Amino acid sequence: MKSFDALLEESVAKHGHLCAGQIIGVRMAMLGCRLVGIDDPKAPEFRKKLIVYVEIDRCATDAIESVTGCRMGKRTLKFKDFGINAATFVNLDTMEAYRVVSTEKSRMLAAHYAPGETDPRKQQMTGYAKMPDSALFDVARVNVDLPKTDMPGPPRKHVECASCGQMVRDGKEAFAHGQTLCRPCAGAGYFQTIDHLQPDNDFSLAN
Ligand SMILES: [Zn+2]
Ligand SMILES: [Zn+2]
């Protein structure tokens, strides 16, 4: 594994700015990889051995992605929308998994680890960079129920929605009114359709 400074530099370049989230995310990813016995997640021998679940769509997630190389497009990065600054690292060979949570107390402790720093933002970043893992994180050994349909590789299941005909992959279909449906048709969508555009007329509006 590269040094903290080298990994931070890479993640800041990808993320666009240096922030407390980059520092916490890089450290969280380094600790998570170490705990599951993956020294360098981007090395050929460790590729596709690591799955990371992130629980928030904020700055630290970009750092975790940068350090681990795990990506949603490779199905190695999973997003659970919990609003918690935490990530779970799963070694696919051993199924060993650890959930690493950013502690609330670390915010209070930052000043202690950054004496002489008066700017609150810098104090926070310096503190997060210097405090020990045990102050910055709570760690639990966990069991992750990882269905085969969530694993990397080609889709293991294709099902057609009985209402709209859309193909649903990877076991993400829903069941309602005695039918197999896509989630939007089952009433579990995140949007309300206003109307459907007509290909011949309305699509030209977009140009
Ligand atoms: Zn940021
Ligand atoms: Zn449908």
Short mmCIF file of C-alpha atoms and ligand atoms in Angstrom, two decimals:
data_model
loop_
_atom_site.label_atom_id
_atom_site.label_comp_id
_atom_site.label_asym_id
_atom_site.label_seq_id
_atom_site.Cartn_x
_atom_site.Cartn_y
_atom_site.Cartn_z
CA MET A 1 0.00 0.00 0.00
CA LYS A 2 1.22 3.49 -0.84
CA SER A 3 1.78 6.06 1.91
CA PHE A 4 -1.07 8.14 3.35
CA ASP A 5 0.39 11.28 1.75
CA ALA A 6 0.60 9.69 -1.71
CA LEU A 7 -2.95 8.28 -1.50
CA LEU A 8 -4.29 11.63 -0.24
CA GLU A 9 -2.65 13.46 -3.14
CA GLU A 10 -4.29 11.06 -5.63
CA SER A 11 -7.73 11.34 -4.05
CA VAL A 12 -7.58 15.15 -3.81
CA ALA A 13 -6.70 15.30 -7.52
CA LYS A 14 -9.74 13.17 -8.37
CA HIS A 15 -12.11 14.81 -5.87
CA GLY A 16 -11.16 18.37 -6.78
CA HIS A 17 -10.27 19.75 -3.37
CA LEU A 18 -8.60 18.92 -0.09
CA CYS A 19 -11.16 18.52 2.68
CA ALA A 20 -11.69 16.68 5.93
CA GLY A 21 -13.63 14.05 4.00
CA GLN A 22 -10.57 13.18 1.90
CA ILE A 23 -8.46 12.66 5.00
CA ILE A 24 -11.08 10.54 6.75
CA GLY A 25 -11.88 8.59 3.58
CA VAL A 26 -8.26 7.78 2.76
CA ARG A 27 -7.59 6.66 6.32
CA MET A 28 -10.84 4.65 6.42
CA ALA A 29 -9.91 2.85 3.20
CA MET A 30 -6.33 2.16 4.33
CA LEU A 31 -7.58 0.71 7.62
CA GLY A 32 -10.35 -1.29 5.96
CA CYS A 33 -7.98 -2.86 3.44
CA ARG A 34 -5.46 -3.69 6.16
CA LEU A 35 -8.16 -5.31 8.31
CA VAL A 36 -9.31 -7.65 5.53
CA GLY A 37 -5.73 -8.52 4.57
CA ILE A 38 -5.62 -6.70 1.25
CA ASP A 39 -2.35 -4.86 1.11
CA ASP A 40 -2.81 -3.09 -2.21
CA PRO A 41 -6.36 -3.27 -3.60
CA LYS A 42 -5.18 -2.08 -7.03
CA ALA A 43 -2.41 -4.69 -7.39
CA PRO A 44 -3.21 -7.43 -9.95
CA GLU A 45 -3.28 -10.18 -7.30
CA PHE A 46 -5.95 -8.33 -5.29
CA ARG A 47 -8.17 -7.09 -8.10
CA LYS A 48 -11.81 -8.20 -7.74
CA LYS A 49 -11.08 -9.50 -4.23
CA LEU A 50 -12.51 -6.48 -2.46
CA ILE A 51 -16.05 -5.15 -2.20
CA VAL A 52 -16.73 -1.93 -0.32
CA TYR A 53 -20.11 -0.76 0.95
CA VAL A 54 -20.33 2.99 1.51
CA GLU A 55 -23.14 4.50 3.55
CA ILE A 56 -23.08 8.15 2.46
CA ASP A 57 -22.77 10.05 -0.81
CA ARG A 58 -20.38 12.71 0.40
CA CYS A 59 -16.68 13.65 0.13
CA ALA A 60 -15.18 10.62 1.92
CA THR A 61 -16.78 8.24 -0.57
CA ASP A 62 -14.65 9.70 -3.38
CA ALA A 63 -11.52 9.05 -1.32
CA ILE A 64 -12.56 5.45 -0.63
CA GLU A 65 -13.12 4.93 -4.34
CA SER A 66 -9.73 6.46 -5.14
CA VAL A 67 -7.76 4.37 -2.64
CA THR A 68 -9.48 1.04 -3.28
CA GLY A 69 -10.18 1.34 -7.02
CA CYS A 70 -13.63 -0.10 -6.25
CA ARG A 71 -16.29 1.35 -8.53
CA MET A 72 -20.02 1.01 -8.99
CA GLY A 73 -19.45 0.18 -12.67
CA LYS A 74 -17.40 -2.86 -11.61
CA ARG A 75 -19.99 -3.78 -8.93
CA THR A 76 -17.23 -3.61 -6.34
CA LEU A 77 -18.59 -0.43 -4.75
CA LYS A 78 -22.05 -0.66 -3.18
CA PHE A 79 -24.06 2.32 -1.98
CA LYS A 80 -26.39 2.06 1.00
CA ASP A 81 -28.06 5.42 1.53
CA PHE A 82 -27.85 5.53 5.36
CA GLY A 83 -26.41 9.04 5.84
CA ILE A 84 -23.63 7.56 8.01
CA ASN A 85 -19.96 8.24 7.48
CA ALA A 86 -19.04 4.56 7.41
CA ALA A 87 -17.83 1.86 5.06
CA THR A 88 -17.66 -1.92 5.16
CA PHE A 89 -14.78 -3.76 3.54
CA VAL A 90 -15.34 -7.34 2.37
CA ASN A 91 -12.59 -9.73 1.26
CA LEU A 92 -14.29 -11.95 -1.33
CA ASP A 93 -11.77 -14.77 -0.88
CA THR A 94 -12.21 -15.14 2.86
CA MET A 95 -15.59 -13.32 3.27
CA GLU A 96 -13.96 -11.53 6.20
CA ALA A 97 -15.62 -8.13 6.63
CA TYR A 98 -15.13 -5.07 8.82
CA ARG A 99 -17.36 -2.02 9.17
CA VAL A 100 -15.39 1.15 9.88
CA VAL A 101 -17.38 4.10 11.27
CA SER A 102 -16.12 7.65 11.67
CA THR A 103 -16.59 8.52 15.36
CA GLU A 104 -18.46 11.58 16.61
CA LYS A 105 -15.84 12.08 19.31
CA SER A 106 -13.14 12.64 16.68
CA ARG A 107 -14.59 16.10 16.01
CA MET A 108 -14.00 17.09 19.62
CA LEU A 109 -10.57 15.47 19.66
CA ALA A 110 -9.25 17.23 16.54
CA ALA A 111 -8.07 20.28 18.47
CA HIS A 112 -6.10 18.07 20.85
CA TYR A 113 -4.12 16.55 17.96
CA ALA A 114 -3.56 19.89 16.24
CA PRO A 115 -2.25 22.24 18.95
CA GLY A 116 -1.20 25.62 17.66
CA GLU A 117 -3.55 25.44 14.71
CA THR A 118 -6.04 28.30 15.03
CA ASP A 119 -7.99 28.03 11.78
CA PRO A 120 -10.88 25.65 12.62
CA ARG A 121 -10.88 23.99 9.20
CA LYS A 122 -7.14 23.35 9.22
CA GLN A 123 -7.35 22.23 12.84
CA GLN A 124 -9.95 19.65 11.87
CA MET A 125 -7.92 18.35 8.92
CA THR A 126 -4.62 18.23 10.82
CA GLY A 127 -6.34 16.56 13.75
CA TYR A 128 -7.95 13.91 11.55
CA ALA A 129 -4.64 13.24 9.84
CA LYS A 130 -2.74 12.81 13.11
CA MET A 131 -5.07 11.11 15.59
CA PRO A 132 -4.77 7.34 15.98
CA ASP A 133 -7.19 5.04 14.16
CA SER A 134 -8.73 4.14 17.53
CA ALA A 135 -9.86 7.75 18.07
CA LEU A 136 -10.96 8.36 14.51
CA PHE A 137 -12.88 5.13 13.97
CA ASP A 138 -15.10 2.54 15.58
CA VAL A 139 -14.55 -0.85 13.97
CA ALA A 140 -16.73 -3.95 14.05
CA ARG A 141 -16.16 -7.36 12.54
CA VAL A 142 -19.32 -8.07 10.59
CA ASN A 143 -21.01 -10.65 8.46
CA VAL A 144 -22.27 -9.36 5.12
CA ASP A 145 -25.04 -11.19 3.33
CA LEU A 146 -23.79 -10.77 -0.23
CA PRO A 147 -26.21 -12.37 -2.70
CA LYS A 148 -24.79 -13.96 -5.85
CA THR A 149 -26.79 -11.45 -7.90
CA ASP A 150 -24.75 -8.63 -6.31
CA MET A 151 -21.38 -10.12 -7.22
CA PRO A 152 -19.14 -8.76 -9.99
CA GLY A 153 -19.33 -10.56 -13.34
CA PRO A 154 -22.09 -10.96 -15.90
CA PRO A 155 -25.74 -10.69 -14.74
CA ARG A 156 -26.96 -13.99 -13.30
CA LYS A 157 -30.62 -13.20 -13.76
CA HIS A 158 -32.78 -11.42 -16.34
CA VAL A 159 -36.51 -10.92 -15.81
CA GLU A 160 -38.97 -9.02 -17.97
CA CYS A 161 -41.39 -6.64 -16.27
CA ALA A 162 -44.94 -7.94 -16.86
CA SER A 163 -46.25 -4.37 -17.13
CA CYS A 164 -43.77 -2.32 -19.22
CA GLY A 165 -41.58 -5.05 -20.73
CA GLN A 166 -38.35 -3.55 -19.48
CA MET A 167 -35.60 -6.09 -18.71
CA VAL A 168 -34.63 -6.14 -15.03
CA ARG A 169 -31.21 -7.57 -14.27
CA ASP A 170 -29.51 -9.00 -11.22
CA GLY A 171 -32.58 -10.02 -9.23
CA LYS A 172 -33.76 -6.46 -8.66
CA GLU A 173 -37.35 -7.18 -9.75
CA ALA A 174 -40.33 -6.68 -7.47
CA PHE A 175 -43.53 -8.64 -6.97
CA ALA A 176 -46.90 -6.92 -6.78
CA HIS A 177 -50.49 -7.76 -7.75
CA GLY A 178 -49.40 -11.35 -8.44
CA GLN A 179 -46.92 -10.21 -11.10
CA THR A 180 -43.19 -9.84 -11.55
CA LEU A 181 -42.57 -6.15 -12.16
CA CYS A 182 -39.78 -3.61 -12.38
CA ARG A 183 -39.62 -1.47 -9.28
CA PRO A 184 -41.11 1.67 -10.88
CA CYS A 185 -44.11 -0.35 -12.12
CA ALA A 186 -44.46 -1.89 -8.67
CA GLY A 187 -44.85 1.59 -7.17
CA ALA A 188 -41.35 1.67 -5.71
CA GLY A 189 -39.91 4.29 -8.06
CA TYR A 190 -38.17 7.48 -6.98
CA PHE A 191 -39.97 9.59 -9.65
CA GLN A 192 -43.48 10.33 -10.97
CA THR A 193 -43.87 10.20 -14.74
CA ILE A 194 -45.41 13.40 -16.13
CA ASP A 195 -45.71 12.19 -19.72
CA HIS A 196 -43.76 10.19 -22.30
CA LEU A 197 -42.04 12.06 -25.12
CA GLN A 198 -43.02 11.13 -28.67
CA PRO A 199 -39.88 10.10 -30.59
CA ASP A 200 -40.75 11.88 -33.85
CA ASN A 201 -41.73 15.21 -32.38
CA ASP A 202 -40.60 15.79 -28.84
CA PHE A 203 -37.05 14.41 -29.09
CA SER A 204 -36.12 17.23 -31.47
CA LEU A 205 -36.81 19.68 -28.63
CA ALA A 206 -33.72 18.38 -26.90
CA ASN A 207 -31.45 19.48 -29.76
ZN ZN B 1 -14.63 17.34 -0.30
ZN ZN B 2 -42.07 -2.08 -15.55
#
